[in-house]
CSV table of N, CA and C and ligand atoms in Angstrom, one decimal:
chain,number,residue,atom,x,y,z
A,1,MET,N,-37.4,6.8,-6.8
A,1,MET,CA,-36.2,6.3,-7.7
A,1,MET,C,-35.3,7.1,-8.0
A,2,LEU,N,-35.5,8.0,-8.9
A,2,LEU,CA,-34.8,9.2,-8.7
A,2,LEU,C,-34.0,9.7,-7.3
A,3,ALA,N,-35.0,10.3,-6.7
A,3,ALA,CA,-34.2,10.3,-4.8
A,3,ALA,C,-33.4,9.6,-5.0
A,4,THR,N,-33.6,8.1,-5.2
A,4,THR,CA,-32.3,7.5,-4.2
A,4,THR,C,-31.5,7.2,-5.0
A,5,LEU,N,-31.7,7.9,-6.5
A,5,LEU,CA,-29.8,7.4,-7.1
A,5,LEU,C,-29.6,8.8,-6.7
A,6,LEU,N,-29.8,9.9,-6.6
A,6,LEU,CA,-29.5,11.3,-6.0
A,6,LEU,C,-28.7,11.1,-5.0
A,7,THR,N,-29.1,10.7,-3.9
A,7,THR,CA,-28.9,10.2,-2.9
A,7,THR,C,-27.6,9.5,-2.9
A,8,ALA,N,-27.7,8.2,-3.6
A,8,ALA,CA,-26.1,7.6,-3.5
A,8,ALA,C,-25.0,8.6,-4.0
A,9,ALA,N,-25.6,9.3,-5.4
A,9,ALA,CA,-24.7,9.8,-5.9
A,9,ALA,C,-24.2,10.8,-5.2
A,10,ILE,N,-24.6,12.0,-4.1
A,10,ILE,CA,-24.5,12.4,-3.6
A,10,ILE,C,-23.6,11.9,-2.1
A,11,ALA,N,-23.9,10.8,-1.8
A,11,ALA,CA,-23.0,9.7,-1.0
A,11,ALA,C,-22.0,9.7,-1.6
A,12,VAL,N,-21.5,9.1,-2.7
A,12,VAL,CA,-20.1,8.9,-3.4
A,12,VAL,C,-19.6,10.3,-3.1
A,13,VAL,N,-20.0,11.3,-3.9
A,13,VAL,CA,-19.1,12.6,-4.1
A,13,VAL,C,-18.6,12.9,-2.3
A,14,GLY,N,-20.0,12.9,-1.3
A,14,GLY,CA,-19.5,13.0,0.2
A,14,GLY,C,-18.2,12.0,0.3
A,15,ALA,N,-18.3,10.8,0.2
A,15,ALA,CA,-17.1,10.0,0.3
A,15,ALA,C,-15.9,10.6,-0.2
A,16,SER,N,-15.9,11.1,-1.4
A,16,SER,CA,-14.4,10.9,-2.2
A,16,SER,C,-13.8,12.2,-1.7
A,17,ALA,N,-14.6,13.0,-1.0
A,17,ALA,CA,-14.1,14.4,-0.2
A,17,ALA,C,-13.4,14.0,1.0
A,18,ALA,N,-13.8,12.9,1.6
A,18,ALA,CA,-12.7,12.2,3.1
A,18,ALA,C,-11.4,11.5,2.4
A,19,THR,N,-10.3,11.8,3.0
A,19,THR,CA,-9.2,10.8,2.9
A,19,THR,C,-9.9,9.3,2.9
A,20,PRO,N,-9.9,8.5,2.1
A,20,PRO,CA,-10.2,7.0,2.4
A,20,PRO,C,-9.4,6.5,3.0
A,21,LYS,N,-9.6,5.3,3.5
A,21,LYS,CA,-9.0,4.5,4.8
A,21,LYS,C,-8.0,4.1,4.6
A,22,PRO,N,-6.5,3.9,4.4
A,22,PRO,CA,-5.6,3.2,3.8
A,22,PRO,C,-5.8,1.7,4.0
A,23,PRO,N,-5.3,0.9,2.7
A,23,PRO,CA,-5.1,-0.6,2.9
A,23,PRO,C,-4.0,-1.0,3.9
A,24,THR,N,-3.8,-2.2,4.6
A,24,THR,CA,-2.8,-2.6,6.0
A,24,THR,C,-2.2,-3.5,5.0
A,25,LEU,N,-0.8,-3.1,5.5
A,25,LEU,CA,0.5,-4.1,5.3
A,25,LEU,C,0.9,-5.2,6.2
A,26,THR,N,0.8,-6.5,6.0
A,26,THR,CA,0.6,-7.5,7.1
A,26,THR,C,2.2,-8.5,6.4
A,27,PHE,N,3.2,-8.3,7.5
A,27,PHE,CA,4.1,-9.1,6.9
A,27,PHE,C,3.9,-10.5,6.7
A,28,LEU,N,4.7,-11.1,5.3
A,28,LEU,CA,4.1,-12.4,4.2
A,28,LEU,C,6.1,-13.0,5.1
A,29,TYR,N,7.0,-12.6,4.6
A,29,TYR,CA,8.0,-12.8,4.4
A,29,TYR,C,9.9,-12.4,3.5
A,30,SER,N,10.9,-12.8,4.6
A,30,SER,CA,11.6,-12.2,3.7
A,30,SER,C,12.1,-13.0,2.5
A,31,ILE,N,13.1,-12.6,1.9
A,31,ILE,CA,13.3,-13.5,0.9
A,31,ILE,C,14.9,-13.2,0.4
A,32,ASN,N,15.6,-14.2,0.2
A,32,ASN,CA,16.6,-13.9,-0.5
A,32,ASN,C,16.9,-15.0,-2.1
A,33,ILE,N,16.9,-14.0,-3.2
A,33,ILE,CA,16.8,-15.2,-4.1
A,33,ILE,C,18.3,-14.8,-4.7
A,34,THR,N,18.7,-16.4,-5.3
A,34,THR,CA,20.2,-16.3,-5.8
A,34,THR,C,20.0,-16.3,-7.4
A,35,MET,N,21.0,-16.0,-7.8
A,35,MET,CA,21.1,-16.3,-9.8
A,35,MET,C,22.5,-16.3,-10.2
A,36,ALA,N,22.0,-17.1,-11.2
A,36,ALA,CA,22.8,-17.5,-12.2
A,36,ALA,C,23.5,-16.0,-13.0
A,37,ALA,N,24.7,-16.3,-13.7
A,37,ALA,CA,24.8,-15.0,-14.7
A,37,ALA,C,24.1,-14.3,-15.8
A,38,THR,N,23.7,-13.0,-15.1
A,38,THR,CA,22.9,-12.3,-16.4
A,38,THR,C,23.5,-12.6,-17.8
A,39,GLN,N,22.6,-13.1,-18.7
A,39,GLN,CA,23.0,-12.6,-20.0
A,39,GLN,C,22.3,-11.3,-20.3
A,40,ASP,N,22.8,-10.3,-20.9
A,40,ASP,CA,22.8,-9.2,-21.1
A,40,ASP,C,22.7,-9.0,-22.5
A,41,ILE,N,21.0,-8.8,-22.9
A,41,ILE,CA,20.3,-8.5,-24.4
A,41,ILE,C,20.6,-7.9,-25.1
A,42,GLY,N,21.1,-6.6,-24.1
A,42,GLY,CA,21.7,-5.0,-25.0
A,42,GLY,C,20.2,-4.2,-24.5
A,43,VAL,N,21.0,-3.3,-25.2
A,43,VAL,CA,19.7,-1.7,-25.3
A,43,VAL,C,18.9,-2.0,-26.4
A,44,THR,N,17.7,-2.5,-26.2
A,44,THR,CA,16.5,-2.5,-27.0
A,44,THR,C,16.1,-1.0,-27.0
A,45,PRO,N,15.0,-0.9,-27.6
A,45,PRO,CA,14.2,0.5,-28.3
A,45,PRO,C,13.3,0.8,-26.6
A,46,ILE,N,13.1,-0.3,-26.4
A,46,ILE,CA,12.5,-0.1,-24.6
A,46,ILE,C,13.6,-0.2,-23.3
A,47,GLY,N,14.1,-0.4,-23.6
A,47,GLY,CA,15.4,-0.5,-22.5
A,47,GLY,C,16.7,-1.8,-22.9
A,48,ASP,N,17.5,-1.6,-21.4
A,48,ASP,CA,18.6,-2.6,-21.6
A,48,ASP,C,18.2,-4.0,-21.0
A,49,ARG,N,17.7,-5.0,-21.5
A,49,ARG,CA,16.9,-6.1,-21.4
A,49,ARG,C,18.2,-7.2,-20.7
A,50,GLY,N,17.9,-8.0,-19.7
A,50,GLY,CA,18.6,-8.7,-19.1
A,50,GLY,C,17.8,-10.1,-18.9
A,51,ILE,N,18.7,-10.9,-18.9
A,51,ILE,CA,17.9,-12.3,-18.6
A,51,ILE,C,18.8,-13.1,-17.3
A,52,LEU,N,17.9,-13.3,-16.2
A,52,LEU,CA,18.2,-13.6,-14.8
A,52,LEU,C,17.8,-14.7,-14.1
A,53,PRO,N,18.8,-15.6,-14.6
A,53,PRO,CA,18.0,-17.0,-14.2
A,53,PRO,C,17.9,-17.3,-12.7
A,54,ILE,N,17.1,-17.3,-12.4
A,54,ILE,CA,17.2,-17.4,-10.8
A,54,ILE,C,17.3,-18.9,-10.3
A,55,ASN,N,18.2,-19.2,-9.5
A,55,ASN,CA,18.4,-21.2,-9.6
A,55,ASN,C,18.8,-21.5,-8.0
A,56,GLY,N,18.2,-20.8,-7.1
A,56,GLY,CA,17.7,-20.8,-5.6
A,56,GLY,C,17.7,-19.6,-4.7
A,57,GLY,N,17.6,-19.8,-3.3
A,57,GLY,CA,17.3,-19.2,-2.4
A,57,GLY,C,16.8,-20.0,-1.1
A,58,SER,N,16.3,-18.7,-0.3
A,58,SER,CA,15.2,-19.3,0.7
A,58,SER,C,14.3,-18.0,1.1
A,59,PHE,N,13.3,-18.5,1.7
A,59,PHE,CA,12.4,-17.0,2.4
A,59,PHE,C,11.9,-17.7,4.0
A,60,SER,N,11.8,-17.0,4.5
A,60,SER,CA,11.3,-17.4,5.9
A,60,SER,C,10.4,-15.9,6.5
A,61,GLY,N,9.1,-16.9,7.0
A,61,GLY,CA,8.2,-15.5,7.5
A,61,GLY,C,7.1,-16.3,8.4
A,62,PRO,N,6.3,-15.8,9.2
A,62,PRO,CA,5.0,-16.3,10.4
A,62,PRO,C,4.4,-17.2,9.8
A,63,LYS,N,4.0,-17.1,8.2
A,63,LYS,CA,2.9,-17.9,7.4
A,63,LYS,C,3.6,-19.4,6.8
A,64,LEU,N,4.6,-18.7,6.2
A,64,LEU,CA,5.1,-19.5,5.2
A,64,LEU,C,6.9,-19.4,5.0
A,65,SER,N,8.1,-20.6,4.6
A,65,SER,CA,8.9,-20.9,4.7
A,65,SER,C,9.4,-21.4,3.8
A,66,GLY,N,10.8,-21.6,3.3
A,66,GLY,CA,11.3,-22.9,2.6
A,66,GLY,C,12.1,-22.1,1.4
A,67,ASN,N,12.2,-22.8,0.6
A,67,ASN,CA,13.3,-22.4,-0.6
A,67,ASN,C,13.0,-22.0,-1.5
A,68,VAL,N,13.6,-21.3,-2.7
A,68,VAL,CA,13.0,-21.0,-4.0
A,68,VAL,C,13.5,-22.2,-5.1
A,69,THR,N,13.1,-22.4,-5.8
A,69,THR,CA,13.5,-23.5,-6.9
A,69,THR,C,14.2,-23.1,-8.0
A,70,ALA,N,13.3,-22.8,-8.5
A,70,ALA,CA,13.6,-22.1,-10.0
A,70,ALA,C,13.1,-20.8,-10.6
A,71,GLY,N,13.3,-20.3,-11.3
A,71,GLY,CA,12.5,-18.8,-12.2
A,71,GLY,C,14.0,-18.4,-13.2
A,72,LEU,N,12.8,-17.4,-13.3
A,72,LEU,CA,13.2,-16.5,-14.7
A,72,LEU,C,13.3,-14.5,-14.3
A,73,ASP,N,13.8,-14.0,-14.2
A,73,ASP,CA,13.7,-12.4,-14.5
A,73,ASP,C,14.0,-12.1,-15.7
A,74,TRP,N,13.4,-11.5,-16.1
A,74,TRP,CA,13.7,-11.0,-17.9
A,74,TRP,C,13.3,-9.6,-17.4
A,75,GLY,N,13.7,-8.6,-16.6
A,75,GLY,CA,13.8,-7.1,-16.1
A,75,GLY,C,14.5,-6.3,-17.1
A,76,LEU,N,14.2,-5.0,-17.6
A,76,LEU,CA,14.5,-3.9,-18.2
A,76,LEU,C,15.2,-2.9,-17.5
A,77,THR,N,16.2,-2.5,-18.4
A,77,THR,CA,16.8,-1.3,-17.2
A,77,THR,C,16.6,0.2,-17.9
A,78,ASP,N,16.1,1.4,-17.7
A,78,ASP,CA,15.4,2.5,-18.7
A,78,ASP,C,16.8,3.4,-19.0
A,79,SER,N,16.4,4.1,-19.6
A,79,SER,CA,17.4,5.0,-19.9
A,79,SER,C,17.8,5.8,-18.7
A,80,LYS,N,17.3,5.5,-18.0
A,80,LYS,CA,17.7,6.6,-16.4
A,80,LYS,C,17.9,5.9,-15.4
A,81,GLY,N,18.1,4.4,-16.1
A,81,GLY,CA,18.9,3.7,-14.9
A,81,GLY,C,18.2,2.6,-14.0
A,82,THR,N,16.9,2.8,-14.3
A,82,THR,CA,15.2,2.7,-13.3
A,82,THR,C,15.4,1.0,-13.9
A,83,PHE,N,15.5,0.2,-13.1
A,83,PHE,CA,15.2,-1.3,-13.3
A,83,PHE,C,13.8,-1.9,-12.7
A,84,SER,N,12.9,-2.2,-13.9
A,84,SER,CA,11.9,-2.6,-13.9
A,84,SER,C,11.9,-4.4,-13.9
A,85,PRO,N,11.7,-4.9,-12.5
A,85,PRO,CA,11.9,-6.7,-13.0
A,85,PRO,C,11.0,-7.0,-13.7
A,86,GLU,N,10.6,-8.4,-13.9
A,86,GLU,CA,9.7,-9.1,-14.4
A,86,GLU,C,9.9,-10.1,-14.5
A,87,ALA,N,9.6,-11.1,-13.3
A,87,ALA,CA,10.0,-12.4,-12.7
A,87,ALA,C,8.6,-13.2,-12.7
A,88,VAL,N,9.0,-15.0,-12.8
A,88,VAL,CA,8.3,-15.6,-12.6
A,88,VAL,C,9.4,-16.7,-11.9
A,89,TYR,N,8.7,-17.0,-10.6
A,89,TYR,CA,9.8,-18.1,-9.4
A,89,TYR,C,8.7,-19.1,-8.6
A,90,VAL,N,9.9,-20.2,-8.3
A,90,VAL,CA,8.7,-21.2,-7.9
A,90,VAL,C,9.2,-20.7,-6.1
A,91,LEU,N,8.0,-20.5,-5.2
A,91,LEU,CA,8.5,-21.3,-3.7
A,91,LEU,C,8.1,-22.5,-3.4
A,92,GLN,N,9.2,-23.1,-3.0
A,92,GLN,CA,8.7,-24.7,-2.3
A,92,GLN,C,8.5,-24.5,-0.7
A,93,THR,N,7.7,-24.6,-0.2
A,93,THR,CA,7.1,-24.2,1.4
A,93,THR,C,8.0,-25.9,2.0
A,94,THR,N,8.5,-25.6,3.5
A,94,THR,CA,8.6,-26.5,4.2
A,94,THR,C,7.8,-27.7,4.2
A,95,ASP,N,6.5,-27.5,4.0
A,95,ASP,CA,5.3,-28.9,4.0
A,95,ASP,C,5.2,-29.2,2.4
A,96,GLY,N,6.3,-28.5,1.9
A,96,GLY,CA,5.8,-29.4,0.3
A,96,GLY,C,5.0,-28.4,-0.9
A,97,ALA,N,4.6,-27.7,-0.3
A,97,ALA,CA,3.9,-26.8,-1.3
A,97,ALA,C,4.2,-26.1,-2.5
A,98,LYS,N,3.9,-26.3,-3.2
A,98,LYS,CA,4.7,-25.5,-4.7
A,98,LYS,C,3.6,-23.9,-4.8
A,99,ILE,N,4.5,-22.8,-5.0
A,99,ILE,CA,4.0,-21.5,-5.1
A,99,ILE,C,4.5,-20.8,-6.3
A,100,MET,N,3.4,-20.4,-7.0
A,100,MET,CA,4.2,-19.7,-8.0
A,100,MET,C,4.5,-18.1,-7.8
A,101,VAL,N,5.4,-17.5,-7.9
A,101,VAL,CA,5.4,-15.9,-7.4
A,101,VAL,C,5.3,-15.3,-9.3
A,102,THR,N,4.4,-14.6,-9.3
A,102,THR,CA,4.7,-13.4,-9.9
A,102,THR,C,5.2,-11.9,-10.1
A,103,GLU,N,6.3,-11.5,-10.5
A,103,GLU,CA,6.2,-10.4,-9.7
A,103,GLU,C,6.9,-9.2,-10.9
A,104,ARG,N,6.4,-8.0,-10.7
A,104,ARG,CA,6.5,-7.0,-11.5
A,104,ARG,C,6.8,-5.8,-11.2
A,105,GLY,N,7.2,-4.8,-10.8
A,105,GLY,CA,7.5,-3.8,-11.0
A,105,GLY,C,8.3,-2.2,-11.2
A,106,ARG,N,9.0,-1.7,-10.5
A,106,ARG,CA,9.9,-0.2,-10.9
A,106,ARG,C,10.7,-0.1,-9.6
A,107,ALA,N,11.6,-0.7,-9.6
A,107,ALA,CA,12.2,-0.4,-8.1
A,107,ALA,C,12.5,1.3,-7.8
A,108,PRO,N,12.5,1.0,-6.2
A,108,PRO,CA,12.4,0.0,-5.2
A,108,PRO,C,11.0,-0.8,-5.0
A,109,ASN,N,10.1,-0.3,-6.0
A,109,ASN,CA,8.8,-0.7,-5.9
A,109,ASN,C,8.6,-2.1,-6.6
A,110,VAL,N,8.4,-3.3,-5.6
A,110,VAL,CA,7.5,-4.6,-6.6
A,110,VAL,C,6.2,-5.1,-6.3
A,111,ILE,N,5.6,-5.3,-7.3
A,111,ILE,CA,4.4,-6.1,-6.6
A,111,ILE,C,4.4,-7.6,-7.2
A,112,LEU,N,3.6,-8.9,-6.1
A,112,LEU,CA,3.4,-9.9,-6.5
A,112,LEU,C,2.2,-10.5,-6.6
A,113,GLN,N,1.9,-11.5,-7.1
A,113,GLN,CA,0.9,-12.6,-7.1
A,113,GLN,C,1.2,-14.1,-7.3
A,114,PHE,N,0.3,-15.0,-6.4
A,114,PHE,CA,0.5,-15.7,-6.3
A,114,PHE,C,-0.1,-17.2,-6.8
A,115,ASP,N,0.3,-18.0,-7.1
A,115,ASP,CA,-1.0,-19.0,-8.2
A,115,ASP,C,-0.5,-20.3,-6.9
A,116,THR,N,-1.5,-21.2,-6.5
A,116,THR,CA,-1.1,-22.6,-6.0
A,116,THR,C,-2.0,-23.5,-5.6
A,117,GLY,N,-1.5,-24.9,-6.1
A,117,GLY,CA,-3.0,-25.7,-5.6
A,117,GLY,C,-3.2,-26.5,-4.3
A,118,HIS,N,-2.1,-25.9,-3.3
A,118,HIS,CA,-2.2,-26.3,-2.2
A,118,HIS,C,-3.5,-25.7,-1.3
A,119,ALA,N,-4.1,-26.7,-0.9
A,119,ALA,CA,-5.3,-26.2,0.2
A,119,ALA,C,-5.1,-25.6,1.5
A,120,ASN,N,-3.7,-25.5,1.9
A,120,ASN,CA,-3.3,-25.2,3.2
A,120,ASN,C,-2.7,-23.1,2.6
A,121,TYR,N,-2.4,-23.1,1.3
A,121,TYR,CA,-2.1,-22.0,0.8
A,121,TYR,C,-2.9,-21.4,-0.1
A,122,SER,N,-4.4,-21.8,-0.5
A,122,SER,CA,-5.3,-21.1,-1.1
A,122,SER,C,-5.3,-19.8,-0.9
A,123,TRP,N,-5.3,-19.1,0.4
A,123,TRP,CA,-5.4,-18.0,0.6
A,123,TRP,C,-4.2,-16.5,-0.7
A,124,LEU,N,-3.8,-17.4,-0.5
A,124,LEU,CA,-2.5,-16.8,-1.4
A,124,LEU,C,-3.0,-16.2,-2.7
A,125,ASN,N,-4.2,-17.2,-3.5
A,125,ASN,CA,-4.5,-16.7,-4.5
A,125,ASN,C,-5.2,-15.7,-4.9
A,126,THR,N,-5.8,-15.0,-3.8
A,126,THR,CA,-6.3,-13.9,-4.0
A,126,THR,C,-5.4,-12.7,-3.1
A,127,ALA,N,-4.2,-13.0,-2.8
A,127,ALA,CA,-3.4,-11.9,-2.1
A,127,ALA,C,-2.6,-11.4,-2.9
A,128,VAL,N,-2.2,-10.0,-2.7
A,128,VAL,CA,-1.4,-9.3,-3.4
A,128,VAL,C,-0.1,-9.1,-2.6
A,129,GLY,N,0.8,-9.1,-3.3
A,129,GLY,CA,2.2,-8.4,-2.1
A,129,GLY,C,2.6,-7.3,-3.0
A,130,TYR,N,3.5,-6.8,-1.7
A,130,TYR,CA,3.9,-5.6,-1.9
A,130,TYR,C,5.6,-5.8,-1.5
A,131,ALA,N,6.2,-5.7,-2.3
A,131,ALA,CA,7.8,-6.0,-1.5
A,131,ALA,C,8.6,-4.6,-1.7
A,132,SER,N,9.9,-4.4,-1.1
A,132,SER,CA,10.6,-3.6,-1.4
A,132,SER,C,12.1,-4.0,-0.7
A,133,GLY,N,13.2,-3.9,-1.6
A,133,GLY,CA,14.5,-4.8,-1.3
A,133,GLY,C,15.1,-4.1,-2.9
A,134,GLY,N,16.5,-5.1,-3.0
A,134,GLY,CA,17.6,-4.7,-3.8
A,134,GLY,C,18.0,-6.0,-4.0
A,135,PRO,N,19.2,-5.6,-5.0
A,135,PRO,CA,20.3,-6.3,-4.9
A,135,PRO,C,21.2,-6.3,-3.9
A,136,SER,N,21.6,-8.1,-3.7
A,136,SER,CA,22.4,-8.6,-1.9
A,136,SER,C,23.6,-9.1,-2.8
A,137,ALA,N,24.3,-9.5,-2.0
A,137,ALA,CA,25.8,-10.3,-2.2
A,137,ALA,C,25.6,-11.5,-3.6
A,138,ALA,N,24.2,-11.9,-3.0
A,138,ALA,CA,23.9,-13.3,-4.2
A,138,ALA,C,22.8,-13.0,-5.0
A,139,GLY,N,22.7,-12.0,-5.1
A,139,GLY,CA,21.2,-11.5,-5.9
A,139,GLY,C,20.1,-10.9,-5.9
A,140,ILE,N,19.4,-11.0,-4.8
A,140,ILE,CA,18.3,-10.3,-4.7
A,140,ILE,C,17.4,-10.9,-3.3
A,141,SER,N,17.3,-9.2,-2.4
A,141,SER,CA,16.9,-9.8,-1.3
A,141,SER,C,15.6,-8.8,-1.2
A,142,LEU,N,14.5,-9.0,-0.7
A,142,LEU,CA,13.0,-8.6,-0.7
A,142,LEU,C,12.4,-8.7,0.9
A,143,ASP,N,11.7,-7.9,1.3
A,143,ASP,CA,10.8,-8.4,2.4
A,143,ASP,C,9.5,-8.1,1.9
A,144,VAL,N,8.8,-8.7,1.8
A,144,VAL,CA,7.2,-9.0,1.2
A,144,VAL,C,6.1,-9.3,2.0
A,145,TRP,N,5.2,-8.3,1.7
A,145,TRP,CA,4.2,-7.7,2.9
A,145,TRP,C,2.6,-8.2,1.7
A,146,GLN,N,1.5,-8.2,2.9
A,146,GLN,CA,0.2,-8.8,1.8
A,146,GLN,C,-0.2,-7.3,2.3
A,147,LEU,N,-1.4,-6.9,0.9
A,147,LEU,CA,-1.7,-5.9,1.4
A,147,LEU,C,-3.1,-5.9,1.0
A,148,THR,N,-3.8,-5.6,2.4
A,148,THR,CA,-5.0,-6.3,2.5
A,148,THR,C,-6.2,-4.4,2.5
A,149,PRO,N,-7.2,-5.0,1.4
A,149,PRO,CA,-8.0,-3.8,1.6
A,149,PRO,C,-8.5,-3.1,3.0
A,150,PRO,N,-8.7,-2.1,3.2
A,150,PRO,CA,-9.3,-1.6,4.0
A,150,PRO,C,-10.3,-2.3,4.8
A,151,SER,N,-11.1,-1.9,5.7
A,151,SER,CA,-12.1,-3.0,6.4
A,151,SER,C,-13.0,-2.0,6.7
B,201,NAG,C1,18.9,-13.4,3.9
B,201,NAG,O1,20.7,-13.4,3.5
B,201,NAG,C2,20.8,-12.4,5.1
B,201,NAG,C3,22.4,-12.4,4.7
B,201,NAG,O2,23.0,-13.5,4.5
B,201,NAG,C4,20.6,-13.5,6.2
B,201,NAG,O3,20.9,-12.7,7.5
B,201,NAG,C5,19.3,-14.1,6.5
B,201,NAG,O4,18.9,-14.8,7.5
B,201,NAG,C6,18.7,-14.7,5.3
B,201,NAG,N1,17.3,-15.3,4.9
B,201,NAG,C7,16.6,-15.8,4.5
B,201,NAG,C8,15.2,-15.9,4.8
B,201,NAG,O5,17.4,-16.8,4.0
B,202,NAG,C1,16.6,-25.1,1.5
B,202,NAG,O1,17.9,-24.1,1.9
B,202,NAG,C2,18.4,-24.7,2.9
B,202,NAG,C3,19.3,-23.5,3.1
B,202,NAG,O2,19.9,-22.9,2.2
B,202,NAG,C4,19.4,-26.1,2.8
B,202,NAG,O3,19.9,-26.0,3.7
B,202,NAG,C5,18.2,-26.9,2.4
B,202,NAG,O4,19.0,-28.2,2.0
B,202,NAG,C6,17.3,-26.7,1.3
B,202,NAG,N1,16.1,-27.7,1.3
B,202,NAG,C7,15.7,-28.0,0.1
B,202,NAG,C8,14.4,-29.1,0.0
B,202,NAG,O5,16.1,-27.8,-0.8
B,203,NAG,C1,-2.4,-28.5,5.7
B,203,NAG,O1,-2.3,-28.4,7.2
B,203,NAG,C2,-2.5,-29.1,8.0
B,203,NAG,C3,-2.3,-28.4,9.5
B,203,NAG,O2,-1.1,-28.1,9.7
B,203,NAG,C4,-2.0,-30.7,7.6
B,203,NAG,O3,-2.3,-31.4,8.9
B,203,NAG,C5,-2.2,-31.2,6.4
B,203,NAG,O4,-1.4,-32.2,6.1
B,203,NAG,C6,-1.9,-29.6,5.2
B,203,NAG,N1,-2.7,-30.6,4.1
B,203,NAG,C7,-1.6,-30.7,3.5
B,203,NAG,C8,-2.2,-31.1,2.0
B,203,NAG,O5,-0.2,-30.7,3.5
């Protein structure tokens, strides 16, 4: 028993010495998000708070495409000028699924989680997305990738 534990402990230590295998990124979609005028809440003790109503947009990728219906970003800009988005919005796919996206991060890095009751997209419920991008003419443009653990 003790020997087994010791062997397991040595295996763990041994494993940590080597560089772990990296996760992989699989392209999900590109998205343009449009926004109505920002309501600036002002500089609060934790940063400059803005309320950015998401009022449309479109996304396109190999497994899902469609439009953005609505949402809200209540991000913060810190004293160094770094924007931290915090947003929830809805993707409506061309085949009628509604997917809620929860987005957080610190520009230019954004992490996304998905919620949907649609059977054809249930794989998104356990997926984690990584996005990079930034402001565009009409709002925000992002390229979204699915982060998959090493196999
Ligand atoms: C996003 O906007 C760019 C620039 O207008 C356009 O080229 C691109 O096709 C749009 N992408 C989507 C998914 O709508
Ligand atoms: C989705 O967006 C496209 C391009 O902006 C538009 O032509 C189309 O009518 C929209 N579809 C729906 C269902 O809103
Ligand atoms: C899911 O996709 C299949 C195959 O494309 C389609 O036949 C089915 O109607 C879709 N399910 C729903 C609930 O839309």
